[in-house]
Amino acid sequence: MDRRPPSAAVLVLHGGHENGTEPPPWGPLNLPGVRMRPFVRALRRATRQDGTQDGTEVLVRQVRYAHRGWNGPRADALRDAVAALDALGEEAGDDVPVILLGHSMGARAALLAAGHPLVRGVVGLAPWCPPGDPVTQLAGRDVVLVHSNRDRMTSPQATQSLTARARRAGARTCMITVRGGDHAMIRRAPAWHRLTTTLVTGLLGTGSLPEPVTAALGLPPTAQPAEGTLDLDRLRAQRGPAGLLPSS
């Protein structure tokens, strides 16, 4: 069977350092990249990367950085994200819808690259959200940010502030808190993996979003930050043990 062009794509951007111009190490030595592999595997299973019955597929790819760090105004990870989006457009067509999935520095790059015409939405995990970063590029996009309340590397308060600022700028936003998690997403790892898969497939339209997430994305621009902030454990309870969200 001849394969048709991909129906959609997910670009995965791992974390990094605030500064560092050397290239990331390869393979298992690149711990931020290794950290995202379970997410990639889960997404490939969920989106049936081996092809749907009509020959279409959802591409799931990791972005390879040229440098380990963000490096101030150079914003190297952002440059790599935009280059990957441009290359994907040339390969798959300039109308292929893309969801960006980023962790930490990669989430910052995803948020800033979201103005690219291919991007439909962003899922950010433990995102790095400096208060001065712009949000106008998020207008018209779906943005769901997931943060542990115990994160000591990046600020959940800054994440909540960004979701509110982006909503006022015309984005559809939601924040989900993972109680008892950590920045590296090691604590409660199955919960992070399953929730992320649910969110990405829901935004792609190949799965369903939890109803509270859909409601939060539909909030008006004037909504208070807390109105768009959800709790993972309450979502899990509403979905039930057979739902898409995890019980661990």
PDB file of C-alpha atoms in Angstrom:
ATOM      1  CA  MET A   1       0.000   0.000   0.000  1.00  0.00           C
ATOM      2  CA  ASP A   2       1.314   3.440  -0.917  1.00  0.00           C
ATOM      3  CA  ARG A   3       1.484   5.729   2.043  1.00  0.00           C
ATOM      4  CA  ARG A   4      -0.251   9.045   1.902  1.00  0.00           C
ATOM      5  CA  PRO A   5       1.370  12.199   3.274  1.00  0.00           C
ATOM      6  CA  PRO A   6       1.260  12.398   7.073  1.00  0.00           C
ATOM      7  CA  SER A   7      -1.998  13.694   8.475  1.00  0.00           C
ATOM      8  CA  ALA A   8      -0.269  15.564  11.305  1.00  0.00           C
ATOM      9  CA  ALA A   9       3.000  15.737  13.209  1.00  0.00           C
ATOM     10  CA  VAL A  10       4.360  16.102  16.718  1.00  0.00           C
ATOM     11  CA  LEU A  11       7.749  17.711  17.270  1.00  0.00           C
ATOM     12  CA  VAL A  12       9.351  16.903  20.621  1.00  0.00           C
ATOM     13  CA  LEU A  13      11.826  19.353  22.170  1.00  0.00           C
ATOM     14  CA  HIS A  14      13.795  18.202  25.196  1.00  0.00           C
ATOM     15  CA  GLY A  15      15.268  20.368  27.923  1.00  0.00           C
ATOM     16  CA  GLY A  16      18.701  21.866  28.191  1.00  0.00           C
ATOM     17  CA  HIS A  17      20.781  24.455  29.987  1.00  0.00           C
ATOM     18  CA  GLU A  18      20.504  28.183  30.378  1.00  0.00           C
ATOM     19  CA  ASN A  19      23.983  28.510  28.848  1.00  0.00           C
ATOM     20  CA  GLY A  20      26.152  26.135  26.864  1.00  0.00           C
ATOM     21  CA  THR A  21      27.386  26.499  23.290  1.00  0.00           C
ATOM     22  CA  GLU A  22      28.794  22.991  22.989  1.00  0.00           C
ATOM     23  CA  PRO A  23      26.631  20.416  21.179  1.00  0.00           C
ATOM     24  CA  PRO A  24      24.576  18.008  23.305  1.00  0.00           C
ATOM     25  CA  PRO A  25      26.168  14.582  23.771  1.00  0.00           C
ATOM     26  CA  TRP A  26      24.855  11.716  21.706  1.00  0.00           C
ATOM     27  CA  GLY A  27      22.782   8.795  22.829  1.00  0.00           C
ATOM     28  CA  PRO A  28      22.317   7.910  26.495  1.00  0.00           C
ATOM     29  CA  LEU A  29      24.694  10.655  27.625  1.00  0.00           C
ATOM     30  CA  ASN A  30      22.129  13.240  26.537  1.00  0.00           C
ATOM     31  CA  LEU A  31      19.980  12.899  29.642  1.00  0.00           C
ATOM     32  CA  PRO A  32      17.409  15.579  28.672  1.00  0.00           C
ATOM     33  CA  GLY A  33      16.874  13.742  25.394  1.00  0.00           C
ATOM     34  CA  VAL A  34      16.653  10.362  27.086  1.00  0.00           C
ATOM     35  CA  ARG A  35      14.054  11.789  29.463  1.00  0.00           C
ATOM     36  CA  MET A  36      11.690  12.380  26.532  1.00  0.00           C
ATOM     37  CA  ARG A  37      12.003   8.921  24.978  1.00  0.00           C
ATOM     38  CA  PRO A  38       9.115   7.386  26.972  1.00  0.00           C
ATOM     39  CA  PHE A  39       6.907  10.247  25.792  1.00  0.00           C
ATOM     40  CA  VAL A  40       7.920   9.622  22.184  1.00  0.00           C
ATOM     41  CA  ARG A  41       7.228   5.899  22.484  1.00  0.00           C
ATOM     42  CA  ALA A  42       3.838   6.487  24.089  1.00  0.00           C
ATOM     43  CA  LEU A  43       2.865   8.985  21.397  1.00  0.00           C
ATOM     44  CA  ARG A  44       3.936   6.683  18.597  1.00  0.00           C
ATOM     45  CA  ARG A  45       1.807   3.909  20.012  1.00  0.00           C
ATOM     46  CA  ALA A  46      -1.156   6.211  20.538  1.00  0.00           C
ATOM     47  CA  THR A  47      -0.994   7.800  17.089  1.00  0.00           C
ATOM     48  CA  ARG A  48      -0.267   4.478  15.324  1.00  0.00           C
ATOM     49  CA  GLN A  49       2.879   5.689  13.661  1.00  0.00           C
ATOM     50  CA  ASP A  50       3.061   2.402  11.773  1.00  0.00           C
ATOM     51  CA  GLY A  51       0.224   3.729   9.645  1.00  0.00           C
ATOM     52  CA  THR A  52      -3.548   3.903   9.743  1.00  0.00           C
ATOM     53  CA  GLN A  53      -5.752   1.733   7.616  1.00  0.00           C
ATOM     54  CA  ASP A  54      -5.864   4.317   4.839  1.00  0.00           C
ATOM     55  CA  GLY A  55      -2.077   4.654   4.827  1.00  0.00           C
ATOM     56  CA  THR A  56      -1.814   7.965   6.635  1.00  0.00           C
ATOM     57  CA  GLU A  57       0.264   8.497   9.739  1.00  0.00           C
ATOM     58  CA  VAL A  58       1.142  10.975  12.424  1.00  0.00           C
ATOM     59  CA  LEU A  59       4.838  11.742  12.483  1.00  0.00           C
ATOM     60  CA  VAL A  60       6.458  11.952  15.924  1.00  0.00           C
ATOM     61  CA  ARG A  61       9.975  13.349  15.857  1.00  0.00           C
ATOM     62  CA  GLN A  62      12.529  14.702  18.287  1.00  0.00           C
ATOM     63  CA  VAL A  63      14.305  17.942  17.465  1.00  0.00           C
ATOM     64  CA  ARG A  64      18.092  17.731  17.565  1.00  0.00           C
ATOM     65  CA  TYR A  65      19.729  20.814  19.072  1.00  0.00           C
ATOM     66  CA  ALA A  66      22.985  22.275  17.791  1.00  0.00           C
ATOM     67  CA  HIS A  67      23.847  23.604  21.260  1.00  0.00           C
ATOM     68  CA  ARG A  68      23.139  22.509  24.823  1.00  0.00           C
ATOM     69  CA  GLY A  69      21.994  25.896  26.053  1.00  0.00           C
ATOM     70  CA  TRP A  70      19.551  28.686  25.345  1.00  0.00           C
ATOM     71  CA  ASN A  71      22.383  31.194  25.393  1.00  0.00           C
ATOM     72  CA  GLY A  72      20.605  34.449  26.048  1.00  0.00           C
ATOM     73  CA  PRO A  73      19.585  36.504  23.011  1.00  0.00           C
ATOM     74  CA  ARG A  74      20.887  33.772  20.699  1.00  0.00           C
ATOM     75  CA  ALA A  75      17.916  31.603  21.711  1.00  0.00           C
ATOM     76  CA  ASP A  76      19.578  28.608  20.065  1.00  0.00           C
ATOM     77  CA  ALA A  77      16.843  26.104  20.930  1.00  0.00           C
ATOM     78  CA  LEU A  78      14.247  28.395  19.354  1.00  0.00           C
ATOM     79  CA  ARG A  79      16.293  28.595  16.165  1.00  0.00           C
ATOM     80  CA  ASP A  80      16.460  24.796  16.034  1.00  0.00           C
ATOM     81  CA  ALA A  81      12.717  24.485  16.612  1.00  0.00           C
ATOM     82  CA  VAL A  82      11.904  26.876  13.764  1.00  0.00           C
ATOM     83  CA  ALA A  83      14.370  25.111  11.456  1.00  0.00           C
ATOM     84  CA  ALA A  84      12.735  21.758  12.253  1.00  0.00           C
ATOM     85  CA  LEU A  85       9.300  23.203  11.483  1.00  0.00           C
ATOM     86  CA  ASP A  86      10.527  24.606   8.165  1.00  0.00           C
ATOM     87  CA  ALA A  87      12.057  21.244   7.236  1.00  0.00           C
ATOM     88  CA  LEU A  88       8.856  19.429   8.186  1.00  0.00           C
ATOM     89  CA  GLY A  89       6.829  21.748   5.974  1.00  0.00           C
ATOM     90  CA  GLU A  90       9.088  20.980   3.018  1.00  0.00           C
ATOM     91  CA  GLU A  91       8.783  17.251   3.638  1.00  0.00           C
ATOM     92  CA  ALA A  92       5.137  16.863   4.576  1.00  0.00           C
ATOM     93  CA  GLY A  93       3.494  19.906   3.020  1.00  0.00           C
ATOM     94  CA  ASP A  94       2.885  23.434   4.138  1.00  0.00           C
ATOM     95  CA  ASP A  95      -0.526  22.589   5.616  1.00  0.00           C
ATOM     96  CA  VAL A  96       0.406  19.681   7.905  1.00  0.00           C
ATOM     97  CA  PRO A  97      -0.840  20.513  11.439  1.00  0.00           C
ATOM     98  CA  VAL A  98       1.823  20.292  14.116  1.00  0.00           C
ATOM     99  CA  ILE A  99       1.695  20.004  17.896  1.00  0.00           C
ATOM    100  CA  LEU A 100       4.870  21.045  19.709  1.00  0.00           C
ATOM    101  CA  LEU A 101       5.719  19.056  22.850  1.00  0.00           C
ATOM    102  CA  GLY A 102       8.499  20.551  24.948  1.00  0.00           C
ATOM    103  CA  HIS A 103      10.060  20.065  28.350  1.00  0.00           C
ATOM    104  CA  SER A 104      11.697  22.879  30.333  1.00  0.00           C
ATOM    105  CA  MET A 105      13.935  24.778  27.874  1.00  0.00           C
ATOM    106  CA  GLY A 106      12.243  22.860  25.066  1.00  0.00           C
ATOM    107  CA  ALA A 107       8.865  24.101  26.269  1.00  0.00           C
ATOM    108  CA  ARG A 108      10.153  27.672  26.144  1.00  0.00           C
ATOM    109  CA  ALA A 109      11.310  27.083  22.577  1.00  0.00           C
ATOM    110  CA  ALA A 110       7.942  25.543  21.703  1.00  0.00           C
ATOM    111  CA  LEU A 111       6.010  28.485  23.108  1.00  0.00           C
ATOM    112  CA  LEU A 112       8.113  31.017  21.221  1.00  0.00           C
ATOM    113  CA  ALA A 113       8.020  28.996  17.977  1.00  0.00           C
ATOM    114  CA  ALA A 114       4.234  28.631  18.122  1.00  0.00           C
ATOM    115  CA  GLY A 115       3.720  31.521  15.713  1.00  0.00           C
ATOM    116  CA  HIS A 116       4.991  29.301  12.888  1.00  0.00           C
ATOM    117  CA  PRO A 117       2.139  28.704  10.418  1.00  0.00           C
ATOM    118  CA  LEU A 118       2.237  24.913  10.873  1.00  0.00           C
ATOM    119  CA  VAL A 119       1.725  25.004  14.639  1.00  0.00           C
ATOM    120  CA  ARG A 120      -1.760  24.319  15.988  1.00  0.00           C
ATOM    121  CA  GLY A 121      -0.931  23.830  19.638  1.00  0.00           C
ATOM    122  CA  VAL A 122       1.692  23.464  22.354  1.00  0.00           C
ATOM    123  CA  VAL A 123       1.985  21.070  25.258  1.00  0.00           C
ATOM    124  CA  GLY A 124       4.652  22.276  27.672  1.00  0.00           C
ATOM    125  CA  LEU A 125       6.009  20.138  30.514  1.00  0.00           C
ATOM    126  CA  ALA A 126       7.630  21.933  33.466  1.00  0.00           C
ATOM    127  CA  PRO A 127       8.104  24.901  31.138  1.00  0.00           C
ATOM    128  CA  TRP A 128      10.672  27.638  31.553  1.00  0.00           C
ATOM    129  CA  CYS A 129       8.555  30.793  31.314  1.00  0.00           C
ATOM    130  CA  PRO A 130      10.555  33.986  31.977  1.00  0.00           C
ATOM    131  CA  PRO A 131       8.137  36.838  32.678  1.00  0.00           C
ATOM    132  CA  GLY A 132       9.420  38.944  29.788  1.00  0.00           C
ATOM    133  CA  ASP A 133       8.789  36.364  27.062  1.00  0.00           C
ATOM    134  CA  PRO A 134       6.203  37.443  24.461  1.00  0.00           C
ATOM    135  CA  VAL A 135       2.834  35.724  24.103  1.00  0.00           C
ATOM    136  CA  THR A 136       1.289  37.355  21.026  1.00  0.00           C
ATOM    137  CA  GLN A 137       2.607  34.515  18.838  1.00  0.00           C
ATOM    138  CA  LEU A 138       0.282  32.155  20.749  1.00  0.00           C
ATOM    139  CA  ALA A 139      -2.908  33.825  19.517  1.00  0.00           C
ATOM    140  CA  GLY A 140      -5.236  31.273  17.955  1.00  0.00           C
ATOM    141  CA  ARG A 141      -3.264  28.326  19.357  1.00  0.00           C
ATOM    142  CA  ASP A 142      -4.184  25.754  22.002  1.00  0.00           C
ATOM    143  CA  VAL A 143      -1.662  25.830  24.839  1.00  0.00           C
ATOM    144  CA  VAL A 144      -1.656  23.337  27.719  1.00  0.00           C
ATOM    145  CA  LEU A 145       1.134  23.624  30.280  1.00  0.00           C
ATOM    146  CA  VAL A 146       1.800  20.956  32.910  1.00  0.00           C
ATOM    147  CA  HIS A 147       3.822  21.741  36.025  1.00  0.00           C
ATOM    148  CA  SER A 148       4.606  20.094  39.343  1.00  0.00           C
ATOM    149  CA  ASN A 149       3.771  22.071  42.441  1.00  0.00           C
ATOM    150  CA  ARG A 150       7.170  20.965  43.822  1.00  0.00           C
ATOM    151  CA  ASP A 151       9.301  22.029  40.869  1.00  0.00           C
ATOM    152  CA  ARG A 152      12.488  23.735  42.051  1.00  0.00           C
ATOM    153  CA  MET A 153      14.030  24.328  38.633  1.00  0.00           C
ATOM    154  CA  THR A 154      11.278  26.244  36.859  1.00  0.00           C
ATOM    155  CA  SER A 155       8.421  28.176  38.384  1.00  0.00           C
ATOM    156  CA  PRO A 156       4.822  26.891  38.384  1.00  0.00           C
ATOM    157  CA  GLN A 157       3.732  30.412  39.318  1.00  0.00           C
ATOM    158  CA  ALA A 158       5.403  31.774  36.172  1.00  0.00           C
ATOM    159  CA  THR A 159       3.629  29.091  34.151  1.00  0.00           C
ATOM    160  CA  GLN A 160       0.255  30.094  35.540  1.00  0.00           C
ATOM    161  CA  SER A 161       1.025  33.741  34.782  1.00  0.00           C
ATOM    162  CA  LEU A 162       1.942  32.906  31.191  1.00  0.00           C
ATOM    163  CA  THR A 163      -1.289  30.993  30.605  1.00  0.00           C
ATOM    164  CA  ALA A 164      -3.244  34.058  31.748  1.00  0.00           C
ATOM    165  CA  ARG A 165      -1.190  36.467  29.633  1.00  0.00           C
ATOM    166  CA  ALA A 166      -1.503  34.231  26.590  1.00  0.00           C
ATOM    167  CA  ARG A 167      -5.264  33.922  27.075  1.00  0.00           C
ATOM    168  CA  ARG A 168      -5.567  37.702  27.056  1.00  0.00           C
ATOM    169  CA  ALA A 169      -3.526  37.714  23.839  1.00  0.00           C
ATOM    170  CA  GLY A 170      -5.984  35.399  22.091  1.00  0.00           C
ATOM    171  CA  ALA A 171      -4.665  31.918  22.902  1.00  0.00           C
ATOM    172  CA  ARG A 172      -6.758  29.082  24.315  1.00  0.00           C
ATOM    173  CA  THR A 173      -4.863  28.061  27.440  1.00  0.00           C
ATOM    174  CA  CYS A 174      -4.919  25.663  30.367  1.00  0.00           C
ATOM    175  CA  MET A 175      -2.526  24.705  33.157  1.00  0.00           C
ATOM    176  CA  ILE A 176      -2.505  21.328  34.890  1.00  0.00           C
ATOM    177  CA  THR A 177      -0.766  20.821  38.231  1.00  0.00           C
ATOM    178  CA  VAL A 178       0.899  17.503  39.061  1.00  0.00           C
ATOM    179  CA  ARG A 179       0.964  17.331  42.832  1.00  0.00           C
ATOM    180  CA  GLY A 180       4.072  15.636  44.197  1.00  0.00           C
ATOM    181  CA  GLY A 181       5.881  15.587  40.863  1.00  0.00           C
ATOM    182  CA  ASP A 182       9.307  16.999  40.079  1.00  0.00           C
ATOM    183  CA  HIS A 183      11.065  18.887  37.308  1.00  0.00           C
ATOM    184  CA  ALA A 184      12.644  15.782  35.812  1.00  0.00           C
ATOM    185  CA  MET A 185       9.239  14.048  35.683  1.00  0.00           C
ATOM    186  CA  ILE A 186      10.664  11.020  37.472  1.00  0.00           C
ATOM    187  CA  ARG A 187       8.250  11.132  40.386  1.00  0.00           C
ATOM    188  CA  ARG A 188       4.859   9.989  39.137  1.00  0.00           C
ATOM    189  CA  ALA A 189       6.420   9.230  35.739  1.00  0.00           C
ATOM    190  CA  PRO A 190       3.476   7.111  34.471  1.00  0.00           C
ATOM    191  CA  ALA A 191       1.149  10.000  35.251  1.00  0.00           C
ATOM    192  CA  TRP A 192       3.265  12.426  33.233  1.00  0.00           C
ATOM    193  CA  HIS A 193       3.464  10.013  30.286  1.00  0.00           C
ATOM    194  CA  ARG A 194      -0.229   9.153  30.159  1.00  0.00           C
ATOM    195  CA  LEU A 195      -1.434  12.713  30.696  1.00  0.00           C
ATOM    196  CA  THR A 196       0.881  14.032  27.977  1.00  0.00           C
ATOM    197  CA  THR A 197      -0.324  11.420  25.508  1.00  0.00           C
ATOM    198  CA  THR A 198      -3.931  12.320  26.307  1.00  0.00           C
ATOM    199  CA  LEU A 199      -3.271  16.020  25.772  1.00  0.00           C
ATOM    200  CA  VAL A 200      -1.310  15.678  22.536  1.00  0.00           C
ATOM    201  CA  THR A 201      -3.727  13.248  20.908  1.00  0.00           C
ATOM    202  CA  GLY A 202      -6.634  15.371  22.090  1.00  0.00           C
ATOM    203  CA  LEU A 203      -5.182  18.492  20.492  1.00  0.00           C
ATOM    204  CA  LEU A 204      -4.437  16.529  17.318  1.00  0.00           C
ATOM    205  CA  GLY A 205      -8.029  15.324  17.179  1.00  0.00           C
ATOM    206  CA  THR A 206      -7.021  11.648  17.211  1.00  0.00           C
ATOM    207  CA  GLY A 207      -8.156  11.349  20.830  1.00  0.00           C
ATOM    208  CA  SER A 208     -10.422  13.166  23.245  1.00  0.00           C
ATOM    209  CA  LEU A 209      -9.478  15.835  25.738  1.00  0.00           C
ATOM    210  CA  PRO A 210     -10.831  15.595  29.289  1.00  0.00           C
ATOM    211  CA  GLU A 211     -13.913  17.782  29.527  1.00  0.00           C
ATOM    212  CA  PRO A 212     -12.393  20.141  32.147  1.00  0.00           C
ATOM    213  CA  VAL A 213      -9.451  20.798  29.823  1.00  0.00           C
ATOM    214  CA  THR A 214     -11.788  21.621  26.966  1.00  0.00           C
ATOM    215  CA  ALA A 215     -13.723  23.946  29.268  1.00  0.00           C
ATOM    216  CA  ALA A 216     -10.532  25.686  30.402  1.00  0.00           C
ATOM    217  CA  LEU A 217      -9.415  26.180  26.799  1.00  0.00           C
ATOM    218  CA  GLY A 218     -12.744  27.883  26.151  1.00  0.00           C
ATOM    219  CA  LEU A 219     -12.443  30.445  28.941  1.00  0.00           C
ATOM    220  CA  PRO A 220     -12.784  34.123  27.975  1.00  0.00           C
ATOM    221  CA  PRO A 221      -9.704  36.371  27.876  1.00  0.00           C
ATOM    222  CA  THR A 222     -10.794  38.024  31.121  1.00  0.00           C
ATOM    223  CA  ALA A 223     -10.741  34.796  33.128  1.00  0.00           C
ATOM    224  CA  GLN A 224      -8.628  34.757  36.278  1.00  0.00           C
ATOM    225  CA  PRO A 225      -5.463  32.593  36.255  1.00  0.00           C
ATOM    226  CA  ALA A 226      -6.899  30.136  38.788  1.00  0.00           C
ATOM    227  CA  GLU A 227      -9.945  29.491  36.577  1.00  0.00           C
ATOM    228  CA  GLY A 228      -7.757  27.906  33.929  1.00  0.00           C
ATOM    229  CA  THR A 229      -5.667  25.865  36.370  1.00  0.00           C
ATOM    230  CA  LEU A 230      -6.631  22.224  36.878  1.00  0.00           C
ATOM    231  CA  ASP A 231      -5.404  19.465  39.172  1.00  0.00           C
ATOM    232  CA  LEU A 232      -4.294  16.157  37.680  1.00  0.00           C
ATOM    233  CA  ASP A 233      -5.677  14.054  40.507  1.00  0.00           C
ATOM    234  CA  ARG A 234      -9.106  15.628  40.219  1.00  0.00           C
ATOM    235  CA  LEU A 235      -9.046  15.026  36.469  1.00  0.00           C
ATOM    236  CA  ARG A 236      -8.134  11.413  37.125  1.00  0.00           C
ATOM    237  CA  ALA A 237     -10.998  11.012  39.562  1.00  0.00           C
ATOM    238  CA  GLN A 238     -13.454  12.433  37.044  1.00  0.00           C
ATOM    239  CA  ARG A 239     -12.208  10.145  34.281  1.00  0.00           C
ATOM    240  CA  GLY A 240     -12.355   7.037  36.462  1.00  0.00           C
ATOM    241  CA  PRO A 241      -9.989   4.049  36.582  1.00  0.00           C
ATOM    242  CA  ALA A 242     -10.755   3.059  32.992  1.00  0.00           C
ATOM    243  CA  GLY A 243     -10.114   6.538  31.619  1.00  0.00           C
ATOM    244  CA  LEU A 244      -7.136   7.787  29.686  1.00  0.00           C
ATOM    245  CA  LEU A 245      -5.581   9.522  32.671  1.00  0.00           C
ATOM    246  CA  PRO A 246      -3.439   7.457  35.028  1.00  0.00           C
ATOM    247  CA  SER A 247      -4.212   6.118  38.441  1.00  0.00           C
ATOM    248  CA  SER A 248      -0.599   6.355  39.650  1.00  0.00           C
TER     249      SER A 248
END
